[in-house]
Coordinates of C-alpha atoms in Angstrom, one line a residue:
M14 CA -216.6 68.2 37.3
T15 CA -219.4 67.8 35.1
S16 CA -220.3 71.0 34.7
E17 CA -216.5 71.6 33.0
T18 CA -216.3 68.7 30.9
P19 CA -217.5 68.3 27.2
F20 CA -217.9 64.5 27.6
Q21 CA -221.1 64.7 29.9
H22 CA -222.8 63.3 26.7
L23 CA -220.9 60.2 26.6
T24 CA -221.0 59.4 30.5
T25 CA -222.1 60.3 33.6
D26 CA -219.2 59.0 35.7
P27 CA -217.0 61.7 36.3
A28 CA -213.7 59.7 36.7
V29 CA -214.7 58.3 33.0
Q30 CA -214.9 61.7 32.3
Q31 CA -211.7 62.7 33.0
M32 CA -209.9 59.9 31.5
L33 CA -211.7 60.8 28.2
A34 CA -209.8 64.1 28.8
K35 CA -206.8 62.3 28.9
A36 CA -207.4 60.2 25.7
K37 CA -208.2 63.2 23.4
E38 CA -205.1 65.0 24.9
N39 CA -202.9 61.8 23.9
H40 CA -204.9 60.9 20.6
I41 CA -205.8 57.5 21.9
S42 CA -208.8 56.2 20.2
T43 CA -212.0 55.0 22.7
V44 CA -215.2 53.0 22.1
W45 CA -217.2 56.5 22.1
D46 CA -214.5 57.8 19.5
R47 CA -214.7 54.2 17.2
Y48 CA -218.6 54.5 17.7
E49 CA -218.6 58.1 15.8
Q50 CA -216.6 56.8 12.9
M51 CA -219.5 54.1 12.3
L52 CA -222.1 57.1 12.1
P53 CA -224.5 56.6 10.4
Q54 CA -225.3 53.2 11.5
C55 CA -227.0 50.7 8.9
G56 CA -230.4 50.7 9.0
F57 CA -231.1 47.8 7.8
G58 CA -228.9 46.0 10.5
E59 CA -231.0 48.4 13.4
T60 CA -233.9 46.4 12.4
G61 CA -232.9 43.0 11.8
L62 CA -233.5 43.0 8.2
C63 CA -229.9 42.3 7.0
C64 CA -229.0 38.3 6.7
R65 CA -225.6 36.9 5.7
H66 CA -226.4 33.7 7.2
C67 CA -225.7 31.8 3.2
L68 CA -223.1 32.9 0.9
Q69 CA -225.6 34.2 -1.7
G70 CA -226.2 37.2 0.5
P71 CA -226.1 39.6 2.1
C72 CA -229.8 40.4 1.6
R73 CA -231.9 42.8 3.2
I74 CA -235.3 44.1 3.0
N75 CA -236.5 47.8 3.0
P76 CA -239.7 47.7 5.4
F77 CA -240.3 51.6 4.6
D78 CA -239.8 51.5 0.5
P79 CA -241.2 49.4 -1.9
G80 CA -238.9 46.7 -3.4
A81 CA -237.7 43.3 -2.7
E82 CA -240.1 41.7 0.2
T83 CA -238.0 38.6 0.3
G84 CA -234.1 37.8 0.7
I85 CA -232.9 35.6 -2.5
C86 CA -233.8 32.4 -0.5
G87 CA -237.2 33.5 -0.3
A88 CA -237.1 34.1 3.4
N89 CA -239.4 37.1 4.8
A90 CA -239.0 39.9 7.1
D91 CA -240.5 37.9 9.6
V92 CA -238.2 35.1 9.2
M93 CA -235.0 37.0 8.9
V94 CA -235.6 38.9 12.0
A95 CA -236.6 35.8 14.1
R96 CA -233.6 33.7 12.8
G97 CA -231.3 36.8 13.7
L98 CA -232.6 37.0 17.3
D99 CA -232.5 33.3 17.9
R100 CA -228.6 33.4 17.1
A101 CA -228.4 36.1 19.3
I102 CA -230.1 33.8 22.0
A103 CA -227.6 30.7 21.4
A104 CA -224.5 33.4 21.5
G105 CA -225.5 34.5 24.8
T106 CA -226.6 30.6 26.2
A107 CA -223.1 29.1 24.6
A108 CA -221.0 32.2 26.8
H109 CA -222.9 31.7 30.1
S110 CA -223.3 27.8 29.7
G111 CA -219.4 27.4 28.7
H112 CA -218.5 29.5 31.9
A113 CA -220.9 26.9 33.9
K114 CA -218.7 24.3 31.8
H115 CA -215.5 25.4 32.8
L116 CA -216.5 25.3 36.0
A117 CA -217.8 21.9 36.2
H118 CA -214.3 20.9 34.8
T119 CA -212.5 22.3 37.4
L120 CA -214.7 21.1 40.0
L121 CA -214.3 17.5 38.5
K122 CA -210.3 17.8 38.4
M123 CA -210.6 19.0 42.0
A124 CA -212.6 15.7 43.3
R125 CA -209.9 13.8 41.3
G126 CA -207.0 15.5 42.9
Q127 CA -206.2 16.9 39.7
A128 CA -205.9 20.4 40.3
K129 CA -204.6 20.7 43.9
D130 CA -205.0 24.9 44.0
Y131 CA -208.5 24.3 44.5
K132 CA -210.8 23.1 47.3
I133 CA -214.8 22.8 48.6
T134 CA -215.1 26.0 50.2
D135 CA -218.7 25.7 50.9
P136 CA -219.3 22.0 52.0
V137 CA -222.8 23.7 53.2
K138 CA -223.7 24.8 49.9
L139 CA -222.6 21.6 47.9
K140 CA -224.8 19.5 50.0
K141 CA -227.8 21.9 49.1
V142 CA -227.0 21.5 45.6
A143 CA -226.4 17.8 45.8
A144 CA -229.9 17.3 47.3
R145 CA -231.6 19.3 44.5
L146 CA -230.2 17.0 42.2
H147 CA -230.9 14.0 44.3
I148 CA -227.7 12.7 44.6
A149 CA -227.3 11.5 48.3
V150 CA -224.9 13.1 50.6
D151 CA -225.0 11.4 54.1
G152 CA -222.2 9.8 55.1
R153 CA -220.3 10.5 52.0
A154 CA -217.3 12.7 51.7
D155 CA -217.1 16.0 50.4
T156 CA -214.8 15.3 47.7
D157 CA -217.3 11.9 46.1
I158 CA -220.3 14.3 46.6
A159 CA -218.5 17.1 44.5
L160 CA -217.8 14.5 41.8
D161 CA -221.2 13.6 41.4
V162 CA -222.2 17.3 41.3
A163 CA -219.7 17.6 38.2
K164 CA -220.8 14.6 36.6
A165 CA -224.7 15.9 36.6
A166 CA -223.4 19.4 35.4
L167 CA -221.3 17.6 32.8
A168 CA -224.6 15.8 31.6
D169 CA -226.9 18.7 31.6
F170 CA -225.0 19.6 28.6
H171 CA -225.9 16.9 26.1
E172 CA -229.1 15.4 24.9
K173 CA -230.9 13.3 27.4
D174 CA -234.1 11.5 28.1
T175 CA -234.1 13.2 31.0
P176 CA -234.7 17.5 31.3
V177 CA -231.7 19.5 32.3
L178 CA -231.4 19.6 36.1
W179 CA -230.6 22.5 36.2
A180 CA -233.8 24.3 34.6
A181 CA -236.2 21.8 35.7
G182 CA -235.3 21.8 39.3
V183 CA -234.7 25.3 39.9
V184 CA -238.5 27.0 39.0
T185 CA -241.6 26.8 40.8
P186 CA -243.6 23.5 39.8
G187 CA -246.4 25.9 38.0
R188 CA -243.6 27.3 35.8
V189 CA -242.4 23.3 34.8
E190 CA -245.9 22.7 34.1
V191 CA -246.1 25.8 31.6
L192 CA -243.0 25.1 30.0
S193 CA -243.3 21.5 29.5
K194 CA -246.7 22.2 27.7
L195 CA -245.0 24.8 25.3
G196 CA -242.3 22.4 24.7
L197 CA -239.6 24.8 26.5
V198 CA -238.0 22.1 28.7
P199 CA -234.2 22.0 26.9
K200 CA -233.0 18.7 26.8
G201 CA -229.5 19.6 26.9
I202 CA -227.9 22.7 26.7
D203 CA -225.4 22.4 24.3
H204 CA -228.0 20.5 22.3
E205 CA -230.3 23.7 22.1
V206 CA -227.5 25.6 21.1
A207 CA -226.8 23.3 18.3
E208 CA -230.3 22.8 17.6
I209 CA -230.7 27.2 16.9
M210 CA -227.5 27.1 14.7
H211 CA -229.1 24.0 12.4
R212 CA -232.8 25.6 12.5
T213 CA -231.4 29.1 11.2
L214 CA -229.4 27.6 8.7
Y215 CA -230.3 28.5 5.0
G216 CA -233.4 26.6 4.1
V217 CA -234.7 24.8 7.5
D218 CA -236.8 26.7 9.6
A219 CA -239.1 29.4 7.9
D220 CA -241.8 29.7 10.3
P221 CA -241.3 33.0 12.5
V222 CA -243.1 31.5 15.4
N223 CA -241.5 28.4 15.5
L224 CA -238.3 30.0 15.1
L225 CA -239.0 32.4 18.3
L226 CA -240.8 29.1 20.8
G227 CA -237.1 27.6 19.5
G228 CA -235.3 30.4 20.9
L229 CA -237.6 30.5 24.2
R230 CA -236.4 27.2 24.6
C231 CA -232.9 28.0 24.4
S232 CA -233.1 31.0 26.7
V233 CA -234.3 28.3 29.6
A234 CA -231.1 26.6 28.4
D235 CA -229.2 29.8 29.2
L236 CA -231.3 29.8 32.8
A237 CA -229.4 26.6 33.4
G238 CA -226.0 27.5 32.7
C239 CA -226.3 31.1 34.4
Y240 CA -227.8 29.1 37.5
M241 CA -224.9 26.0 37.1
G242 CA -222.4 28.6 37.2
T243 CA -223.6 30.4 40.4
D244 CA -223.9 27.0 42.3
L245 CA -220.4 25.6 41.4
A246 CA -218.9 29.0 41.7
D247 CA -220.0 29.1 45.3
I248 CA -219.2 25.6 46.1
L249 CA -215.3 26.2 44.9
F250 CA -215.0 30.0 46.1
G251 CA -217.6 30.4 48.7
T252 CA -221.2 31.4 49.3
P253 CA -221.2 35.5 49.1
T254 CA -222.2 37.4 52.3
P255 CA -222.1 41.1 52.6
L256 CA -219.1 43.1 52.8
A257 CA -217.5 46.4 52.2
S258 CA -215.7 47.4 49.6
Q259 CA -215.2 50.3 47.0
A260 CA -215.6 51.1 43.1
N261 CA -214.5 53.6 40.4
L262 CA -210.8 54.3 39.1
G263 CA -209.9 55.9 42.4
T264 CA -209.1 52.6 43.5
L265 CA -205.9 52.0 41.4
K266 CA -202.9 53.4 43.3
K267 CA -200.0 55.0 42.4
E268 CA -197.3 53.3 44.6
S269 CA -199.1 50.1 44.4
V270 CA -198.7 47.2 41.7
N271 CA -202.1 47.5 40.1
I272 CA -203.6 44.2 38.8
A273 CA -206.7 44.3 36.9
L274 CA -208.8 41.2 36.6
H275 CA -211.3 41.1 33.8
G276 CA -213.6 39.3 32.2
H277 CA -216.0 36.4 33.5
N278 CA -214.8 33.8 34.9
P279 CA -213.6 33.6 38.8
V280 CA -211.6 30.2 37.8
L281 CA -208.1 31.9 38.0
S282 CA -208.8 35.2 39.2
E283 CA -209.3 33.4 42.8
I284 CA -205.9 32.1 42.4
I285 CA -204.2 35.2 41.3
V286 CA -205.8 37.0 44.4
K287 CA -204.4 34.5 46.5
V288 CA -201.1 34.0 44.9
A289 CA -200.8 37.8 45.1
G290 CA -201.2 37.7 49.2
E291 CA -198.2 35.3 49.0
M292 CA -196.1 37.3 46.8
A293 CA -196.3 41.0 48.8
D294 CA -192.5 41.0 49.7
E295 CA -191.7 40.6 45.8
A296 CA -193.4 43.8 44.9
V297 CA -192.2 45.9 48.2
A298 CA -189.0 44.4 47.1
A299 CA -189.5 46.2 43.7
G300 CA -190.2 49.4 45.3
A301 CA -194.3 48.9 45.3
D302 CA -196.4 49.4 48.7
R303 CA -198.7 46.1 48.0
I304 CA -200.3 44.3 44.8
N305 CA -203.3 46.1 44.5
V306 CA -206.0 43.5 42.7
V307 CA -208.9 45.5 41.2
G308 CA -211.5 44.2 39.1
I309 CA -213.2 45.1 35.8
C310 CA -216.8 43.8 34.8
C311 CA -217.6 40.5 35.9
T312 CA -214.6 39.1 37.1
G313 CA -214.5 42.3 39.4
N314 CA -217.9 41.5 40.4
E315 CA -217.4 37.8 41.5
L316 CA -213.9 39.0 43.5
M317 CA -215.9 41.9 45.0
E318 CA -218.8 39.6 46.1
R319 CA -216.5 37.0 47.9
H320 CA -213.4 39.1 49.0
G321 CA -214.1 42.8 48.8
I322 CA -211.8 43.3 46.2
P323 CA -212.7 46.8 44.7
S324 CA -214.3 47.3 41.3
C325 CA -212.2 49.4 39.3
T326 CA -214.9 49.9 36.3
H327 CA -216.9 48.4 34.0
S328 CA -218.4 47.5 30.5
V329 CA -217.7 50.5 28.1
S330 CA -215.4 52.4 29.8
Q331 CA -212.9 49.4 30.6
E332 CA -210.2 51.4 28.7
M333 CA -210.6 54.2 30.8
A334 CA -208.3 52.3 33.5
L335 CA -205.7 51.8 31.1
V336 CA -205.8 55.4 30.2
T337 CA -204.9 56.3 33.9
G338 CA -201.4 55.0 32.9
A339 CA -201.5 53.2 36.5
V340 CA -202.5 49.3 35.5
D341 CA -199.2 47.4 35.4
A342 CA -201.0 44.0 33.9
M343 CA -204.6 43.4 32.9
I344 CA -205.4 40.0 33.0
V345 CA -208.5 38.7 31.0
D346 CA -210.0 35.2 30.9
Y347 CA -213.2 35.7 28.4
Q348 CA -216.4 37.6 27.6
C349 CA -217.0 41.6 26.9
I350 CA -213.0 41.8 26.5
M351 CA -212.8 45.0 24.1
P352 CA -210.1 44.0 21.4
S353 CA -209.1 47.5 21.7
V354 CA -207.4 47.1 25.2
A355 CA -204.3 45.7 23.8
S356 CA -203.9 48.9 21.9
V357 CA -204.7 51.2 24.4
A358 CA -202.2 49.0 26.7
E359 CA -199.6 49.8 24.2
C360 CA -200.0 53.3 24.0
M361 CA -199.7 53.5 27.9
G362 CA -196.7 51.2 27.9
T363 CA -198.0 48.5 29.7
K364 CA -199.5 44.9 29.2
V365 CA -202.7 43.1 28.4
I366 CA -202.2 39.3 29.3
T367 CA -204.8 36.8 27.9
T368 CA -205.1 33.2 29.7
M369 CA -207.7 31.5 28.0
D370 CA -207.3 29.6 24.5
I371 CA -210.6 30.3 23.0
C372 CA -209.5 34.2 24.0
K373 CA -206.6 35.7 22.4
I374 CA -205.7 39.3 21.3
T375 CA -203.8 40.4 18.8
G376 CA -201.0 42.4 20.3
A377 CA -201.7 40.8 24.0
E378 CA -199.3 38.2 25.8
H379 CA -200.1 34.7 26.3
I380 CA -200.0 32.5 29.7
D381 CA -201.9 29.0 29.0
V382 CA -203.8 28.8 32.2
K383 CA -204.3 24.9 33.3
E384 CA -206.7 24.2 36.6
E385 CA -203.4 21.9 37.2
T386 CA -200.8 24.5 37.1
A387 CA -203.3 27.2 38.3
A388 CA -201.2 28.7 41.3
E389 CA -197.8 28.5 38.9
N390 CA -199.6 30.4 36.0
A391 CA -200.9 33.1 38.5
R392 CA -197.2 33.7 39.8
Q393 CA -195.9 33.7 35.9
A394 CA -198.9 36.7 35.0
I395 CA -198.1 38.6 38.8
L396 CA -194.4 38.7 38.0
Q397 CA -195.1 40.5 34.5
A398 CA -197.0 43.0 36.5
I399 CA -194.3 43.2 39.1
A400 CA -192.0 44.0 36.1
G401 CA -194.3 46.6 34.6
F402 CA -194.3 48.5 37.8
K403 CA -191.0 48.6 37.8
K404 CA -190.8 50.3 34.2
R405 CA -193.8 53.0 35.5
K406 CA -193.2 53.6 39.1
N407 CA -191.2 56.8 38.2
K408 CA -193.3 58.0 35.3
P409 CA -196.5 60.1 35.5
T410 CA -200.2 58.5 36.3
H411 CA -203.5 60.2 36.3
I412 CA -205.9 58.2 38.3
P413 CA -209.2 60.2 39.3
A414 CA -209.5 60.7 42.9
L415 CA -213.0 59.2 42.8
T416 CA -214.0 56.2 44.9
N417 CA -217.6 55.0 45.8
T418 CA -218.2 53.0 48.8
V419 CA -220.0 49.6 48.4
V420 CA -221.8 47.1 50.2
A421 CA -221.8 44.0 48.5
G422 CA -222.3 40.0 48.6
F423 CA -226.2 39.6 48.7
S424 CA -226.5 35.9 47.9
T425 CA -229.4 34.1 48.3
E426 CA -228.5 32.8 51.5
S427 CA -226.8 35.5 52.9
I428 CA -230.6 37.8 52.4
V429 CA -232.0 34.7 54.0
A430 CA -229.5 34.3 57.0
A431 CA -230.5 38.8 57.3
L432 CA -234.3 38.0 57.2
S433 CA -234.0 35.4 59.8
K434 CA -232.4 37.9 62.6
L435 CA -236.2 39.5 62.1
N436 CA -238.0 35.9 62.3
A437 CA -235.6 33.0 62.7
K438 CA -238.7 30.3 62.5
D439 CA -239.8 32.0 59.3
P440 CA -237.5 34.0 57.6
L441 CA -239.2 34.8 54.4
A442 CA -242.1 36.1 56.2
P443 CA -240.8 39.6 57.0
L444 CA -240.3 40.2 53.0
A445 CA -243.6 38.5 52.3
D446 CA -245.2 40.7 54.8
S447 CA -243.2 43.8 53.7
I448 CA -244.9 43.2 50.0
K449 CA -248.2 42.5 51.0
S450 CA -248.2 45.8 53.1
G451 CA -247.1 47.5 50.1
N452 CA -243.8 48.6 52.1
I453 CA -242.0 46.9 49.6
K454 CA -244.3 47.5 46.0
G455 CA -242.3 45.0 44.2
V456 CA -238.8 44.2 42.8
C457 CA -236.8 45.0 40.1
L458 CA -233.7 43.3 38.7
F459 CA -231.2 45.4 37.0
A460 CA -229.1 43.4 34.7
G461 CA -226.9 44.1 31.5
C462 CA -224.3 46.2 30.2
N463 CA -223.5 49.7 29.2
N464 CA -224.3 50.6 25.7
V465 CA -222.2 53.4 23.9
K466 CA -225.2 54.8 22.4
I467 CA -226.5 56.0 25.6
P468 CA -224.7 58.4 28.0
Q469 CA -222.9 55.9 30.2
D470 CA -225.1 54.9 33.4
I471 CA -227.7 57.4 33.0
N472 CA -230.4 55.1 32.2
Y473 CA -229.6 52.7 35.3
T474 CA -229.4 55.9 37.8
K475 CA -232.7 57.6 36.4
I476 CA -234.7 54.3 36.2
A477 CA -233.5 52.9 39.7
A478 CA -234.3 56.4 41.4
K479 CA -237.5 56.7 40.5
L480 CA -238.0 53.0 41.5
L481 CA -236.4 53.2 45.1
K482 CA -238.6 56.5 45.8
E483 CA -241.6 54.0 45.0
N484 CA -240.5 51.4 47.2
V485 CA -239.5 49.0 44.9
L486 CA -236.7 46.6 46.3
V487 CA -234.0 47.0 43.7
V488 CA -231.2 44.6 43.0
A489 CA -228.7 44.3 40.3
T490 CA -226.2 42.3 38.5
G491 CA -223.2 42.6 36.1
C492 CA -222.1 45.7 34.8
G493 CA -225.8 46.8 35.9
A494 CA -224.6 46.8 39.3
G495 CA -221.5 48.3 38.5
S496 CA -223.2 51.2 36.8
L497 CA -225.1 51.5 40.3
M498 CA -222.2 51.3 42.5
R499 CA -220.6 54.2 41.0
H500 CA -223.5 56.5 41.7
D501 CA -223.3 55.5 45.3
F502 CA -226.7 53.3 45.1
M503 CA -224.7 50.8 47.0
D504 CA -223.7 53.0 49.6
P505 CA -226.0 52.3 53.2
A506 CA -225.1 56.1 54.0
K507 CA -227.3 57.0 50.6
T508 CA -230.4 54.7 51.6
R509 CA -232.2 57.4 53.5
D510 CA -232.1 59.9 50.5
L511 CA -232.2 57.1 47.8
C512 CA -235.8 55.4 49.0
G513 CA -239.2 55.9 49.6
N514 CA -240.2 55.7 53.4
G515 CA -241.6 52.3 53.2
L516 CA -238.8 50.4 51.5
F517 CA -236.0 52.4 53.9
A518 CA -238.0 51.0 57.0
V519 CA -237.8 47.7 55.7
L520 CA -234.0 48.0 54.6
N521 CA -233.2 49.9 58.0
A522 CA -235.0 47.0 60.1
I523 CA -233.2 44.5 58.3
G524 CA -229.9 46.2 58.9
E525 CA -230.4 46.8 62.6
A526 CA -231.3 43.5 63.3
N527 CA -227.8 42.4 61.8
G528 CA -226.4 44.6 64.2
L529 CA -225.4 47.2 61.2
G530 CA -226.2 50.1 63.1
G531 CA -228.4 51.6 60.0
P532 CA -230.0 50.4 56.8
L533 CA -228.7 48.2 54.5
P534 CA -227.8 49.5 50.6
S535 CA -230.7 51.1 48.7
V536 CA -229.6 48.5 45.9
L537 CA -228.2 44.8 46.6
H538 CA -225.6 43.1 44.9
L539 CA -226.3 40.3 43.7
G540 CA -222.9 39.5 41.8
S541 CA -221.8 38.7 38.0
C542 CA -224.0 37.8 34.8
V543 CA -224.3 34.4 35.6
D544 CA -225.7 35.2 39.1
N545 CA -228.8 36.8 37.6
S546 CA -229.8 32.8 38.6
R547 CA -229.8 34.4 42.3
A548 CA -232.6 36.9 41.4
V549 CA -234.6 33.8 40.1
E550 CA -233.8 32.2 43.4
I551 CA -235.2 34.7 45.3
T552 CA -238.3 34.9 43.3
V553 CA -239.2 31.3 43.3
A554 CA -238.6 31.0 46.9
L555 CA -240.8 33.9 47.4
A556 CA -243.7 32.8 45.0
N557 CA -243.5 29.0 46.2
Y558 CA -243.9 30.7 49.8
L559 CA -246.8 32.4 48.6
G560 CA -248.5 29.5 46.8
V561 CA -248.2 31.3 43.3
D562 CA -246.1 30.9 40.2
I563 CA -243.8 33.5 39.1
N564 CA -245.6 35.3 36.4
Q565 CA -248.0 36.3 39.5
M566 CA -245.4 38.1 41.3
P567 CA -244.7 41.4 41.5
V568 CA -241.1 41.1 40.4
V569 CA -239.9 42.3 36.4
A570 CA -236.4 43.0 35.1
S571 CA -234.7 45.9 33.5
A572 CA -231.7 46.1 31.2
P573 CA -231.5 49.6 30.7
E574 CA -228.3 49.5 28.4
P575 CA -227.7 46.4 27.2
T576 CA -225.2 45.5 24.5
S577 CA -223.8 41.5 24.3
E578 CA -225.7 39.0 23.3
K579 CA -225.8 37.6 26.6
A580 CA -228.2 40.7 27.7
V581 CA -230.7 39.0 25.1
S582 CA -230.9 35.3 26.1
I583 CA -231.0 36.6 29.4
G584 CA -233.9 38.8 28.9
T585 CA -235.3 36.0 26.8
Y586 CA -235.3 33.9 30.0
A587 CA -236.9 36.2 32.0
V588 CA -239.5 36.5 29.5
A589 CA -240.0 32.7 29.6
A590 CA -239.8 32.7 33.5
G591 CA -242.8 35.1 33.0
L592 CA -241.4 38.5 34.3
P593 CA -242.2 41.9 32.5
T594 CA -238.7 42.5 30.9
H595 CA -237.6 46.3 30.2
V596 CA -234.9 46.9 27.3
G597 CA -233.1 50.2 26.9
V598 CA -232.0 49.7 23.6
M599 CA -233.9 49.1 20.6
L600 CA -233.7 45.3 19.7
P601 CA -232.5 44.5 16.0
V602 CA -236.2 43.2 15.9
M603 CA -238.5 46.6 14.7
G604 CA -238.0 45.4 11.0
S605 CA -240.8 42.6 11.6
A606 CA -244.2 43.8 12.9
L607 CA -245.0 39.8 13.6
V608 CA -241.7 39.1 15.5
A609 CA -242.3 42.6 17.4
K610 CA -245.8 41.6 18.5
V611 CA -244.9 38.2 19.5
L612 CA -241.8 39.4 22.0
T613 CA -244.2 42.5 23.2
Q614 CA -247.6 40.9 23.5
T615 CA -248.3 37.6 22.4
V616 CA -245.5 35.9 24.3
K617 CA -247.7 37.3 27.2
D618 CA -250.5 34.8 26.7
L619 CA -247.9 31.9 26.8
T620 CA -245.8 32.4 29.7
G621 CA -247.0 35.3 31.4
G622 CA -243.6 37.2 30.4
Y623 CA -242.9 39.9 27.9
F624 CA -240.4 42.5 26.6
I625 CA -240.9 46.2 27.1
V626 CA -238.8 48.2 24.5
E627 CA -238.4 51.5 25.5
P628 CA -235.2 53.9 25.5
D629 CA -236.6 56.6 27.5
P630 CA -235.6 56.0 31.4
D631 CA -238.4 57.8 32.7
K632 CA -241.1 56.2 30.6
A633 CA -239.5 53.0 31.2
A634 CA -239.7 53.6 35.1
D635 CA -243.2 54.1 34.6
M636 CA -244.1 51.5 32.7
L637 CA -242.1 48.8 35.5
L638 CA -244.0 50.8 38.1
Q639 CA -247.3 49.9 36.0
A640 CA -246.3 45.9 35.5
L641 CA -245.5 46.0 39.1
N642 CA -249.1 47.4 40.1
D643 CA -250.9 44.9 37.8
R644 CA -249.2 42.1 39.3
R645 CA -250.0 43.4 42.9
K646 CA -253.7 43.9 41.6
G647 CA -253.9 40.1 40.2
L648 CA -252.8 39.1 43.7
G649 CA -255.4 41.1 45.8
L650 CA -253.0 43.4 47.1
V651 CA -253.5 47.3 46.9

């Protein structure tokens, strides 16, 4: 297919290539069309040298030609760039922590008996989290423990005398010491976001280094929000264990009521999956064979890791699900939802249904979802999907006959459980020994989005392929996980071909010990964006086991195709945690040599982490490998 399509330069996914051809035929505008209309993009914006934070602007500084060297207020290029970066970090932190706060309120209402559609699905995880928070568990009812956990979570948002528990309690003791000395332990999650907005206001902080330190502290608050979101979702909906599923547009079915769940928060989607099972007869009465729920973006990752719900597509290709003509309702919550989906849905005769008061889209239907009425709200949405199927069932659809096998659901708990089959008394020993021996050279976390500036998925697949052959253990979250699953990196049948001999031996030994009759997949799916916390948890556990800090571990992170400000905040907290962190799209900081140097060099002396900015995937893979080798040498490993 790829040899016959004119769309290879836009996406490496053959299914999306087919849908782009259909979109062009039907004169449907896509994200790629709109990107082309934006070219050439603003050079001032690309370098971070456009400021519109006050009403005297916008101001711009040209770093290449003589002219204005400051904005109207006197802010120079370094200040302008640092302020812009800080605001991106704050936005990403607000998004992840808003997700976590939503879950905290849901847990609180459930514990008080106000949200009867929810329950404690994993009481073991509840007690584990409570113990970490120093909340008593012995002899207490689960709902009482949950109430205290929810209150502790909500307390982490406002400024208080004690540190944010989901930050100070989840990293190594050495990392707490480093962050404390630098003043980077957040006082409250919402407090840090508000302080960034204050200090980047007209006429406040004009010291670029001080601004960047504030951004680092805010990013640690983002880590807290992510970690909290993962913990609370596991308590409410279950901690993932490995299961088989499928990915790509072929997961849509012509004869089914197709519901695409899109966004990031599982509070509604979990209930829709449950209620959809209860409404199967109504779908059959409408002429369908069943209700087919598929996921898009991180809501899809949440559902895949817990229920094996197939993942339809991710990130930049979200419109393509609608172009198939097979989606009867796209139900969205929040984050990473292109407003264009409503326009594409209208062209295709389907519906987009928004569900959250902070995320409405002109042209979409809206159902105001509340935890107290979640099942009733889910039923309303599903009935609209069934009605959509009735209108659609005799019309042609264009579903690419392409699916990919995926094994997902690798939480920290499930990884430790799998390792325990090799060494029940000391589960981390097999992993640590494999790193020491070189069978595993190190670990790389892939995170982030797809970016329309890059042929979709190409950076992920090229970098991952090279690292795997060099025996690097690869884990992935978010739409990065989506990219890799759509190219067979999560199919255990492909592990032998993708991995170096040492890594394959480890993955095969774990798989065989767990009765799989073969290896684990070459890339381990850790879940959604907030589930980057699982990678942090695994790294911290290994660092504590080896008696070192995170900045000494042979662990790196990569966001090869980032788009959202959430990717900026995640990358920054990875640097604060002490990790070399690759970004495959130029950050809007190149207009300041000082800021660029701080992010890529100076910060290394402070936290041990640093940014690697490299758009070329082959060069990026080499730089990540070099960083891993440097870490290994530091530990005395060959």
